[in-house]
Amino acid sequence: MSNKDIEYYMKLNYTYKFRFIANDPSYPEGYYYGGFEELQGCKTDGKTVEEFLTDLEVVKRMWIEVKLEYGEPIPEPEN
């Protein structure tokens, strides 16, 4: 069993990418959308870059918590 806890994984420098979505009729003002490359399915959005980045940390913690709870592997960044 690994002794790596959530704080260990939260401190790792995962790679994230995001982009601005401008042509969505549901959000005419646009929004930012993206996620972590190494953490499959760990994605979020936000009205501003700041909101996106804050939410990204929240979903990262939730994603890692679920993986730890179920004993599933958590990838680490390569660099």
PDB file of C-alpha atoms in Angstrom:
ATOM      1  CA  MET A   1       0.000   0.000   0.000  1.00  0.00           C
ATOM      2  CA  SER A   2       1.292   3.443  -0.905  1.00  0.00           C
ATOM      3  CA  ASN A   3       1.874   6.076   1.752  1.00  0.00           C
ATOM      4  CA  LYS A   4       1.172   8.867  -0.735  1.00  0.00           C
ATOM      5  CA  ASP A   5      -1.734  10.946   0.534  1.00  0.00           C
ATOM      6  CA  ILE A   6      -3.851  13.616  -1.082  1.00  0.00           C
ATOM      7  CA  GLU A   7      -1.470  16.408  -0.084  1.00  0.00           C
ATOM      8  CA  TYR A   8       1.373  14.602  -1.856  1.00  0.00           C
ATOM      9  CA  TYR A   9      -0.587  14.505  -5.114  1.00  0.00           C
ATOM     10  CA  MET A  10      -1.917  18.070  -4.745  1.00  0.00           C
ATOM     11  CA  LYS A  11       1.654  19.405  -4.633  1.00  0.00           C
ATOM     12  CA  LEU A  12       2.671  17.721  -7.891  1.00  0.00           C
ATOM     13  CA  ASN A  13       2.950  19.907 -10.981  1.00  0.00           C
ATOM     14  CA  TYR A  14       0.394  18.379 -13.309  1.00  0.00           C
ATOM     15  CA  THR A  15       0.109  19.807 -16.813  1.00  0.00           C
ATOM     16  CA  TYR A  16      -3.116  21.628 -17.566  1.00  0.00           C
ATOM     17  CA  LYS A  17      -4.462  23.180 -20.722  1.00  0.00           C
ATOM     18  CA  PHE A  18      -7.459  25.405 -21.267  1.00  0.00           C
ATOM     19  CA  ARG A  19      -9.096  27.470 -23.950  1.00  0.00           C
ATOM     20  CA  PHE A  20     -11.732  30.133 -24.297  1.00  0.00           C
ATOM     21  CA  ILE A  21     -15.073  28.920 -25.675  1.00  0.00           C
ATOM     22  CA  ALA A  22     -16.819  31.800 -27.452  1.00  0.00           C
ATOM     23  CA  ASN A  23     -19.533  30.224 -29.598  1.00  0.00           C
ATOM     24  CA  ASP A  24     -21.786  28.527 -27.045  1.00  0.00           C
ATOM     25  CA  PRO A  25     -25.418  29.734 -27.183  1.00  0.00           C
ATOM     26  CA  SER A  26     -25.875  28.722 -23.534  1.00  0.00           C
ATOM     27  CA  TYR A  27     -23.073  31.102 -22.491  1.00  0.00           C
ATOM     28  CA  PRO A  28     -23.018  34.048 -24.924  1.00  0.00           C
ATOM     29  CA  GLU A  29     -20.307  35.828 -22.918  1.00  0.00           C
ATOM     30  CA  GLY A  30     -18.020  32.796 -23.305  1.00  0.00           C
ATOM     31  CA  TYR A  31     -16.088  30.759 -20.758  1.00  0.00           C
ATOM     32  CA  TYR A  32     -12.777  29.000 -20.170  1.00  0.00           C
ATOM     33  CA  TYR A  33     -12.646  25.195 -20.325  1.00  0.00           C
ATOM     34  CA  GLY A  34      -9.850  22.720 -19.745  1.00  0.00           C
ATOM     35  CA  GLY A  35      -8.243  20.196 -17.459  1.00  0.00           C
ATOM     36  CA  PHE A  36      -5.193  18.201 -16.498  1.00  0.00           C
ATOM     37  CA  GLU A  37      -3.538  16.148 -19.216  1.00  0.00           C
ATOM     38  CA  GLU A  38      -2.406  13.382 -16.841  1.00  0.00           C
ATOM     39  CA  LEU A  39      -5.686  13.104 -14.914  1.00  0.00           C
ATOM     40  CA  GLN A  40      -8.216  11.670 -17.333  1.00  0.00           C
ATOM     41  CA  GLY A  41     -11.610  13.311 -16.961  1.00  0.00           C
ATOM     42  CA  CYS A  42     -10.412  15.961 -14.496  1.00  0.00           C
ATOM     43  CA  LYS A  43     -11.872  19.017 -16.224  1.00  0.00           C
ATOM     44  CA  THR A  44     -13.797  22.151 -15.368  1.00  0.00           C
ATOM     45  CA  ASP A  45     -14.809  25.564 -16.652  1.00  0.00           C
ATOM     46  CA  GLY A  46     -15.035  29.136 -15.432  1.00  0.00           C
ATOM     47  CA  LYS A  47     -16.228  32.560 -16.519  1.00  0.00           C
ATOM     48  CA  THR A  48     -12.753  34.022 -15.940  1.00  0.00           C
ATOM     49  CA  VAL A  49      -9.252  32.566 -15.959  1.00  0.00           C
ATOM     50  CA  GLU A  50      -9.093  33.068 -12.184  1.00  0.00           C
ATOM     51  CA  GLU A  51     -12.384  31.225 -11.657  1.00  0.00           C
ATOM     52  CA  PHE A  52     -11.243  28.432 -13.959  1.00  0.00           C
ATOM     53  CA  LEU A  53      -7.929  27.992 -12.101  1.00  0.00           C
ATOM     54  CA  THR A  54      -9.632  28.012  -8.692  1.00  0.00           C
ATOM     55  CA  ASP A  55     -12.209  25.459  -9.825  1.00  0.00           C
ATOM     56  CA  LEU A  56      -9.473  23.343 -11.409  1.00  0.00           C
ATOM     57  CA  GLU A  57      -7.790  22.917  -8.017  1.00  0.00           C
ATOM     58  CA  VAL A  58     -11.139  21.949  -6.464  1.00  0.00           C
ATOM     59  CA  VAL A  59     -11.865  19.272  -9.069  1.00  0.00           C
ATOM     60  CA  LYS A  60      -8.256  18.046  -8.867  1.00  0.00           C
ATOM     61  CA  ARG A  61      -8.691  17.435  -5.125  1.00  0.00           C
ATOM     62  CA  MET A  62     -12.041  15.704  -5.670  1.00  0.00           C
ATOM     63  CA  TRP A  63     -10.610  13.555  -8.491  1.00  0.00           C
ATOM     64  CA  ILE A  64      -7.670  12.454  -6.341  1.00  0.00           C
ATOM     65  CA  GLU A  65      -9.896  11.783  -3.300  1.00  0.00           C
ATOM     66  CA  VAL A  66     -12.077   9.415  -5.326  1.00  0.00           C
ATOM     67  CA  LYS A  67      -9.061   7.580  -6.758  1.00  0.00           C
ATOM     68  CA  LEU A  68      -7.563   7.162  -3.279  1.00  0.00           C
ATOM     69  CA  GLU A  69     -10.895   6.015  -1.824  1.00  0.00           C
ATOM     70  CA  TYR A  70     -11.259   3.271  -4.429  1.00  0.00           C
ATOM     71  CA  GLY A  71      -7.580   2.342  -4.454  1.00  0.00           C
ATOM     72  CA  GLU A  72      -7.217   3.253  -8.114  1.00  0.00           C
ATOM     73  CA  PRO A  73      -3.861   4.329  -9.550  1.00  0.00           C
ATOM     74  CA  ILE A  74      -3.095   8.030  -9.742  1.00  0.00           C
ATOM     75  CA  PRO A  75      -0.675   9.030 -12.477  1.00  0.00           C
ATOM     76  CA  GLU A  76       2.157  11.394 -11.652  1.00  0.00           C
ATOM     77  CA  PRO A  77       3.600  14.037 -13.954  1.00  0.00           C
ATOM     78  CA  GLU A  78       6.545  12.830 -16.006  1.00  0.00           C
ATOM     79  CA  ASN A  79       8.720  15.880 -15.413  1.00  0.00           C
TER      80      ASN A  79
END
